[in-house]
Short mmCIF file of C-alpha atoms in Angstrom, two decimals:
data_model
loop_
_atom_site.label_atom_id
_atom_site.label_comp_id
_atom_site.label_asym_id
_atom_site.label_seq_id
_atom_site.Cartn_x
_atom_site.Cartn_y
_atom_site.Cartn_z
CA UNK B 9 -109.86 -197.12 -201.79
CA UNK B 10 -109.44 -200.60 -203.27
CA UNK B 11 -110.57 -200.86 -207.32
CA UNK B 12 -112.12 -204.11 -207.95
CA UNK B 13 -110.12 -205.97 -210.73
CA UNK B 14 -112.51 -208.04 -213.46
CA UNK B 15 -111.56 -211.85 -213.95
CA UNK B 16 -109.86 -211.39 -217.38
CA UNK B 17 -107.53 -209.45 -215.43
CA UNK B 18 -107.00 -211.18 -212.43
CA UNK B 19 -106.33 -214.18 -215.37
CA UNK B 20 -103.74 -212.37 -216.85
CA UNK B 21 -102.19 -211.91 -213.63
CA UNK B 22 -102.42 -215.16 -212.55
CA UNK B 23 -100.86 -216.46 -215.87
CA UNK B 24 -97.71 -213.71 -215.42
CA UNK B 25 -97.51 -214.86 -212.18
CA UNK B 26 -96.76 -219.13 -213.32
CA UNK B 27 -94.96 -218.01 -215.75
CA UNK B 28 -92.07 -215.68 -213.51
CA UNK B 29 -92.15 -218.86 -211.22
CA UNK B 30 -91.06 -221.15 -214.37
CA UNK B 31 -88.45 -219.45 -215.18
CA UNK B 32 -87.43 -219.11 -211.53
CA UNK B 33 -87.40 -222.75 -211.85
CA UNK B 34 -85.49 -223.26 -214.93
CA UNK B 35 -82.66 -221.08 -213.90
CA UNK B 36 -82.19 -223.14 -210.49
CA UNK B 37 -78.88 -224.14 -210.53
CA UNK B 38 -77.82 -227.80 -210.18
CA UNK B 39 -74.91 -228.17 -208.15
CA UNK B 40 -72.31 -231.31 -209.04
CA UNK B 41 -72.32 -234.25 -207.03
CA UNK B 42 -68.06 -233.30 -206.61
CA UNK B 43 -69.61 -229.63 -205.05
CA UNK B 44 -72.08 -231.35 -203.14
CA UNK B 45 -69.12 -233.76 -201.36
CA UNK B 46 -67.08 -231.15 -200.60
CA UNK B 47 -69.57 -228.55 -199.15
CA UNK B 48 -70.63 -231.26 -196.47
CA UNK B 49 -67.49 -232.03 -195.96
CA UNK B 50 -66.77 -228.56 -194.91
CA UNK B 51 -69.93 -228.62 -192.40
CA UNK B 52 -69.17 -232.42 -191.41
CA UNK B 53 -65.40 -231.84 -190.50
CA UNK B 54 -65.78 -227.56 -189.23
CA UNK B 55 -65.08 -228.71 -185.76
CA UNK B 56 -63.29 -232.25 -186.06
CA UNK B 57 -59.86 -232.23 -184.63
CA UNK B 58 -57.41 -234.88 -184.91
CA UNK B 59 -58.54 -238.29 -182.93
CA UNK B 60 -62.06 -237.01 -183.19
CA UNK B 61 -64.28 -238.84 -185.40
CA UNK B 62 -67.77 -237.05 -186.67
CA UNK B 63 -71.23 -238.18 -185.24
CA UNK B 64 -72.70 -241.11 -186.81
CA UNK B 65 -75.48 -238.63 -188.33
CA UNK B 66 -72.45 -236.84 -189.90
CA UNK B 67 -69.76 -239.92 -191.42
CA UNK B 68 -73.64 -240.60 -192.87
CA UNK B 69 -73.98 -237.83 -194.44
CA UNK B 70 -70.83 -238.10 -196.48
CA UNK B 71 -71.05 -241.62 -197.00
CA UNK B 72 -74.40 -240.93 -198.35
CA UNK B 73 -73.18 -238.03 -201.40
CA UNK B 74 -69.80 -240.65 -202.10
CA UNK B 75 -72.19 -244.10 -201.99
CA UNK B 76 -73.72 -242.01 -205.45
CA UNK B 77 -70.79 -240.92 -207.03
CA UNK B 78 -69.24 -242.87 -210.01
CA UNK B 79 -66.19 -241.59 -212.56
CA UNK B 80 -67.92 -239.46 -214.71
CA UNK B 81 -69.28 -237.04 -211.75
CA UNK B 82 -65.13 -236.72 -211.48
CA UNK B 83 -64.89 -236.68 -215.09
CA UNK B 84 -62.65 -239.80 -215.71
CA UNK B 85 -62.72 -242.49 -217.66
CA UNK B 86 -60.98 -245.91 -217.75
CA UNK B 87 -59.60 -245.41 -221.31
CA UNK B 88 -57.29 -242.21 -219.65
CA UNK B 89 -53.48 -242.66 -219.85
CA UNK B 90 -53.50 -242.96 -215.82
CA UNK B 91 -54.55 -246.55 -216.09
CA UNK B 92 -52.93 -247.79 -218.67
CA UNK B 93 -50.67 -250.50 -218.56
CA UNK B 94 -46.81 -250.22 -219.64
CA UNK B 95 -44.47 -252.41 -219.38
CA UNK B 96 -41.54 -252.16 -216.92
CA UNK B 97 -39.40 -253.60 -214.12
CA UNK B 98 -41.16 -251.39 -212.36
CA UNK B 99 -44.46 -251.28 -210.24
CA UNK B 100 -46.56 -249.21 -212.58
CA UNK B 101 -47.34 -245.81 -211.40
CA UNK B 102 -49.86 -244.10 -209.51
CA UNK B 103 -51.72 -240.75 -210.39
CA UNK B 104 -53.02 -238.75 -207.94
CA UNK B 105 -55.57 -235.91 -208.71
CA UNK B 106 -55.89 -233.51 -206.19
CA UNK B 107 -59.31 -231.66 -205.61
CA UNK B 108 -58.72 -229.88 -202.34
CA UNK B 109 -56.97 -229.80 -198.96
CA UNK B 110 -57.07 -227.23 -196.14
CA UNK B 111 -56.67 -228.20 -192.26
CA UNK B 112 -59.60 -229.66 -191.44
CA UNK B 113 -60.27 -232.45 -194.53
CA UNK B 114 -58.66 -233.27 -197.45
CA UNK B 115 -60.35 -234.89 -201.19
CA UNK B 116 -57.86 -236.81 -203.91
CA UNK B 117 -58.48 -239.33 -206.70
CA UNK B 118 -56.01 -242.59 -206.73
CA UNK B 119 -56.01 -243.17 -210.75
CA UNK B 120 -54.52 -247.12 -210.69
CA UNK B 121 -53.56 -248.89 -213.61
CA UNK B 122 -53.78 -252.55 -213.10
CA UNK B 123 -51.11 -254.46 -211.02
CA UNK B 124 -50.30 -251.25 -208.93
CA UNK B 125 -50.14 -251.24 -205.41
CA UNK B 126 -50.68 -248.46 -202.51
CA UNK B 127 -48.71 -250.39 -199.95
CA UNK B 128 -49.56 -250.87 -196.21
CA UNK B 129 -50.04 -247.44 -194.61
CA UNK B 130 -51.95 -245.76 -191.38
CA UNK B 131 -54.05 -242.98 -191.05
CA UNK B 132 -53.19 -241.55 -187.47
CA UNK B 133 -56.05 -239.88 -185.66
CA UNK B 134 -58.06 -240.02 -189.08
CA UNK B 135 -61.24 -240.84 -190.06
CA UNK B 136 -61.09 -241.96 -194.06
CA UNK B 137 -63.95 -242.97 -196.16
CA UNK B 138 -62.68 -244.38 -199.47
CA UNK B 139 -65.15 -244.54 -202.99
CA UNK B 140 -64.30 -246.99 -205.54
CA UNK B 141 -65.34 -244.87 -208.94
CA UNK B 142 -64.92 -247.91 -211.41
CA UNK B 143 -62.92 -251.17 -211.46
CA UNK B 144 -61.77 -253.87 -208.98
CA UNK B 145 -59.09 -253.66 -206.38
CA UNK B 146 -58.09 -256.13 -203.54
CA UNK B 147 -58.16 -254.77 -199.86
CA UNK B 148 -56.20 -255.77 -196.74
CA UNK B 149 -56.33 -253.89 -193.33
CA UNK B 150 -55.69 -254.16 -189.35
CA UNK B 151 -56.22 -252.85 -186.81
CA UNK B 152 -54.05 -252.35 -184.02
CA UNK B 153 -54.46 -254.55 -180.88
CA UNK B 154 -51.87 -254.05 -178.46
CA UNK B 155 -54.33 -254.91 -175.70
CA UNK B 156 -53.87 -258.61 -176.14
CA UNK B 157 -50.44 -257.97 -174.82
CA UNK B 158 -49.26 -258.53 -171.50
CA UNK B 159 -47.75 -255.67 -169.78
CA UNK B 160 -44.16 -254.85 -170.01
CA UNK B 161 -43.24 -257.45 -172.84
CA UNK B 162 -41.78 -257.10 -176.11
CA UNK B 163 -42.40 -259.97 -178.99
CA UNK B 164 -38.96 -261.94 -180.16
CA UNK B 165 -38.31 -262.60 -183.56
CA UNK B 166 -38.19 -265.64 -185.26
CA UNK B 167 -37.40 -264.27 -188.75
CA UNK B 168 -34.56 -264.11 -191.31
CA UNK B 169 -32.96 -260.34 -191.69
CA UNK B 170 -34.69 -260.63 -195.04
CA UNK B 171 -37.99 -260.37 -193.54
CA UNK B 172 -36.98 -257.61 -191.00
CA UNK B 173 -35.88 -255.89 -193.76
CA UNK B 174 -35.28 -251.61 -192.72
CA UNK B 175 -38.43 -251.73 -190.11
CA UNK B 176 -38.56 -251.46 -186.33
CA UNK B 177 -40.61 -252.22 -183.84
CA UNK B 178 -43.51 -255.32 -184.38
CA UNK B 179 -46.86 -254.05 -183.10
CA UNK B 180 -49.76 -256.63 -183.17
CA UNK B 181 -52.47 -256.23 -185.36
CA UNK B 182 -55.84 -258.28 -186.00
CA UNK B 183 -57.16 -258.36 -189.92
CA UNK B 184 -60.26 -256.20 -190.35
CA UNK B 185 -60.76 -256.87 -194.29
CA UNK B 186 -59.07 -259.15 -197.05
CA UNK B 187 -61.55 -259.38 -200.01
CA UNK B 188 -61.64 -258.03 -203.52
CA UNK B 189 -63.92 -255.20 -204.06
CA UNK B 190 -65.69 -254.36 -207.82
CA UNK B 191 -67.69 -250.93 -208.51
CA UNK B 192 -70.17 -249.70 -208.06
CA UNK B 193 -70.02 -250.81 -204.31
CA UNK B 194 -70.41 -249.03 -201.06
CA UNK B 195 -67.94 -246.79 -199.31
CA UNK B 196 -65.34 -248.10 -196.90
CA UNK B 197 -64.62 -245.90 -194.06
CA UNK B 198 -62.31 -246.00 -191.64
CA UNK B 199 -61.59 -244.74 -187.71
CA UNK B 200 -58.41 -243.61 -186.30
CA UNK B 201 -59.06 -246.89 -183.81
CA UNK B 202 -61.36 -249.06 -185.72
CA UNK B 203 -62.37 -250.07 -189.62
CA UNK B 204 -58.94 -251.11 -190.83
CA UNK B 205 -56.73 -247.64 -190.28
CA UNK B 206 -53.64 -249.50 -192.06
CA UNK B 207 -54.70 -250.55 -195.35
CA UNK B 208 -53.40 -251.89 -198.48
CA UNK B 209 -54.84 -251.35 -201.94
CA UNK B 210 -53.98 -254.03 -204.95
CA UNK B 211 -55.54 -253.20 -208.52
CA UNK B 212 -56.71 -256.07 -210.03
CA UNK B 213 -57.87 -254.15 -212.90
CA UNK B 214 -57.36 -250.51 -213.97
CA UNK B 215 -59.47 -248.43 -210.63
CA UNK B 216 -59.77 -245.26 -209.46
CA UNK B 217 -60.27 -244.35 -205.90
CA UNK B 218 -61.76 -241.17 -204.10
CA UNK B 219 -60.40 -240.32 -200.70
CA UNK B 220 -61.78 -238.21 -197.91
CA UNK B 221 -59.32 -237.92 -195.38
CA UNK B 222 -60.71 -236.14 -191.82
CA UNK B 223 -57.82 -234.39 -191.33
CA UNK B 224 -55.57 -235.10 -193.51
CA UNK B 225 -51.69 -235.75 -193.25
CA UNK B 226 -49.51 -233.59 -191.91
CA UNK B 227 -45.92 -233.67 -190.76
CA UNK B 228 -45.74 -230.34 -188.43
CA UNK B 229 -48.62 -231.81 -186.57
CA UNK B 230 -47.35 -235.55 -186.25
CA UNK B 231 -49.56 -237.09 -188.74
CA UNK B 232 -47.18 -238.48 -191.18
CA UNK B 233 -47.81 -241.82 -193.70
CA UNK B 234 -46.11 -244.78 -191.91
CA UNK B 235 -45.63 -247.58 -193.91
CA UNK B 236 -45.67 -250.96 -192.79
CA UNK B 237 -44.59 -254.83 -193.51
CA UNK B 238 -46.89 -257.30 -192.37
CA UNK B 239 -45.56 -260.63 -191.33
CA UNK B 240 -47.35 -263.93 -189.97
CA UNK B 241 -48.14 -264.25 -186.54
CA UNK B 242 -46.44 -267.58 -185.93
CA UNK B 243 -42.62 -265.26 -187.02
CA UNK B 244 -43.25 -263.66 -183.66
CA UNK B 245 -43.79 -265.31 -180.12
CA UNK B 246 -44.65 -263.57 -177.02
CA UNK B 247 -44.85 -264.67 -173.35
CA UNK B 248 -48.09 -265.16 -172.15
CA UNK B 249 -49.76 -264.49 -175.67
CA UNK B 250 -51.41 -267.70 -176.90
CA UNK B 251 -54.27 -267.55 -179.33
CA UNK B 252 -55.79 -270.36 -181.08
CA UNK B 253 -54.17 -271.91 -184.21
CA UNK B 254 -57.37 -271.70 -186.33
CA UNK B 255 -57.41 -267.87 -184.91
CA UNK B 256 -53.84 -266.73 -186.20
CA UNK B 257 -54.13 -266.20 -189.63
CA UNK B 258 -56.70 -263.02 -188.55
CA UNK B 259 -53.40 -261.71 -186.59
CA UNK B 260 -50.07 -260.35 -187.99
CA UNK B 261 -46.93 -258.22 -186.92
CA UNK B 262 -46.80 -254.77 -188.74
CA UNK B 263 -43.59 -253.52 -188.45
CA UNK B 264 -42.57 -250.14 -189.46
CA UNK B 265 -40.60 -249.49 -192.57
CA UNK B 266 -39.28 -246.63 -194.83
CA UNK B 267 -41.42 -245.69 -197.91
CA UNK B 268 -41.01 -248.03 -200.46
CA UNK B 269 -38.06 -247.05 -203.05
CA UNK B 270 -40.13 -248.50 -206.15
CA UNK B 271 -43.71 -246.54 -205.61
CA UNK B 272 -44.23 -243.91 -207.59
CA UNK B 273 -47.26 -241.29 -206.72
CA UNK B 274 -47.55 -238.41 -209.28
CA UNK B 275 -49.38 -235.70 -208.54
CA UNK B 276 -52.00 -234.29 -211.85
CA UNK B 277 -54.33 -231.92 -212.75
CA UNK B 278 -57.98 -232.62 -211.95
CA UNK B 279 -60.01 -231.81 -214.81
CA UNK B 280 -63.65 -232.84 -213.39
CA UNK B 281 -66.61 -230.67 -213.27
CA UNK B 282 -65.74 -227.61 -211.81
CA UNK B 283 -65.25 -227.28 -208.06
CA UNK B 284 -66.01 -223.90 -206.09
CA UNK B 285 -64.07 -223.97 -202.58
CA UNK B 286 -65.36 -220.97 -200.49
#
């Protein structure tokens, strides 16, 4: 049999009740923008394999958590010895901080001090997105375009040794992007196919970059960095390739060669807001 409450205690009930939901409230946990990236990364890439590049809906939804991102959700700043200049014969070096890898994606920070240079390298079966944090860097990248090739030829050289340098092979390429880039600015991403996979980063100030790689390198599996010269289109000719004078300068010959003696990647501690990987 039901008891019939008065209104001062239904009140007093009522006022309990707001105030348990409050709290509730208060104690909600706000997760980092660096947690955020790399738990949709973990649903985005779950059943990406190499070549395979995410839906639309999905590169979206990672573009969308790294388009918001600056330093400080990373927890650097531009004052930190990793982009500071020194003087040197040397090209200066490159830090990289490493947040996490496993077999499906990978997440780094490229700490630049100014002048340095991540030369020309691919991205095989990859789909990148890249976040400048702070700064301004120059960007060049191709694409590959053998299809402009007729069948069963092979380009001859018209270049000094000194050009060839230790590469093999010329492959054409067509220029996807040349242009400087300043934060805060969108996110670059690109396809194993498509969106400038070679690329070449230039600090023109002190920069740090955020990399997503979908999957990331790896030797066993035939995904190794290949690094590349690129030389004018006019040091190459091929039979029955003819494009346009005013069209060549968006072309180039990459040619393969070893990783450069004089850059210098080293590998630091991230110290950013924390990161839980499950």
């Amino acid at each position: 049999m039901g008891v019939e409450k008065n209104a001062s205690d239904r009140k007093g009930n009522n006022e309990k009740g707001d105030l348990k939901k409050k709290r509730r409230r208060r104690r909600k946990v706000v997760v980092s923008r660096v947690q955020k990236l790399y738990e949709t990364c973990k649903q985005v890439f779950a059943n990406c394999r190499p070549g395979v590049v995410p839906s639309p809906e999905n590169v979206e939804r990672v573009k969308a958590v790294l388009d918001k991102m600056t330093e400080a959700d990373v927890g650097l700043r531009p004052n930190m010895p990793y982009f500071k200049s020194t003087v040197s014969d040397r090209p200066p070096k490159i830090t990289y901080l490493h947040l996490h890898e496993c077999d499906k994606f990978s997440m780094g920070i490229f700490c630049l001090p100014p002048t340095a240079v991540i030369p020309l390298h691919n991205h095989p079966g990859m789909t990148v997105f890249s976040k400048l944090l702070f700064g301004k860097m120059h960007i060049r990248s191709y694409d590959w375009v053998d299809n402009l090739l007729p069948e069963s030829t092979a380009p001859s050289a018209n270049i000094s040794d000194n050009d060839a340098g230790d590469c093999t092979g010329p492959r054409l390429a067509k220029l996807k992007v040349n242009s400087e880039f300043k934060a805060p600015s969108k996110t670059s991403i690109l396809y194993p196919a498509d969106g400038g996979n070679m690329h070449c980063f230039t600090a023109k100030t002190a920069c740090a970059v955020l990399d997503v790689l979908g999957p990331p390198y790896s030797d066993p599996e035939g995904r190794h960095c290949q690094y590349y010269y690129d030389l004018p289109f006019a040091n190459f000719s091929v039979d029955g390739l003819s494009i346009p004078k005013g069209q060549q300068s968006e072309y180039a010959w990459l040619k393969e060669r070893e990783k450069p003696e004089d850059l210098t990647v080293a590998g630091a501690l991230y110290n950013g807001p924390n990161l839980s990987v499950k």
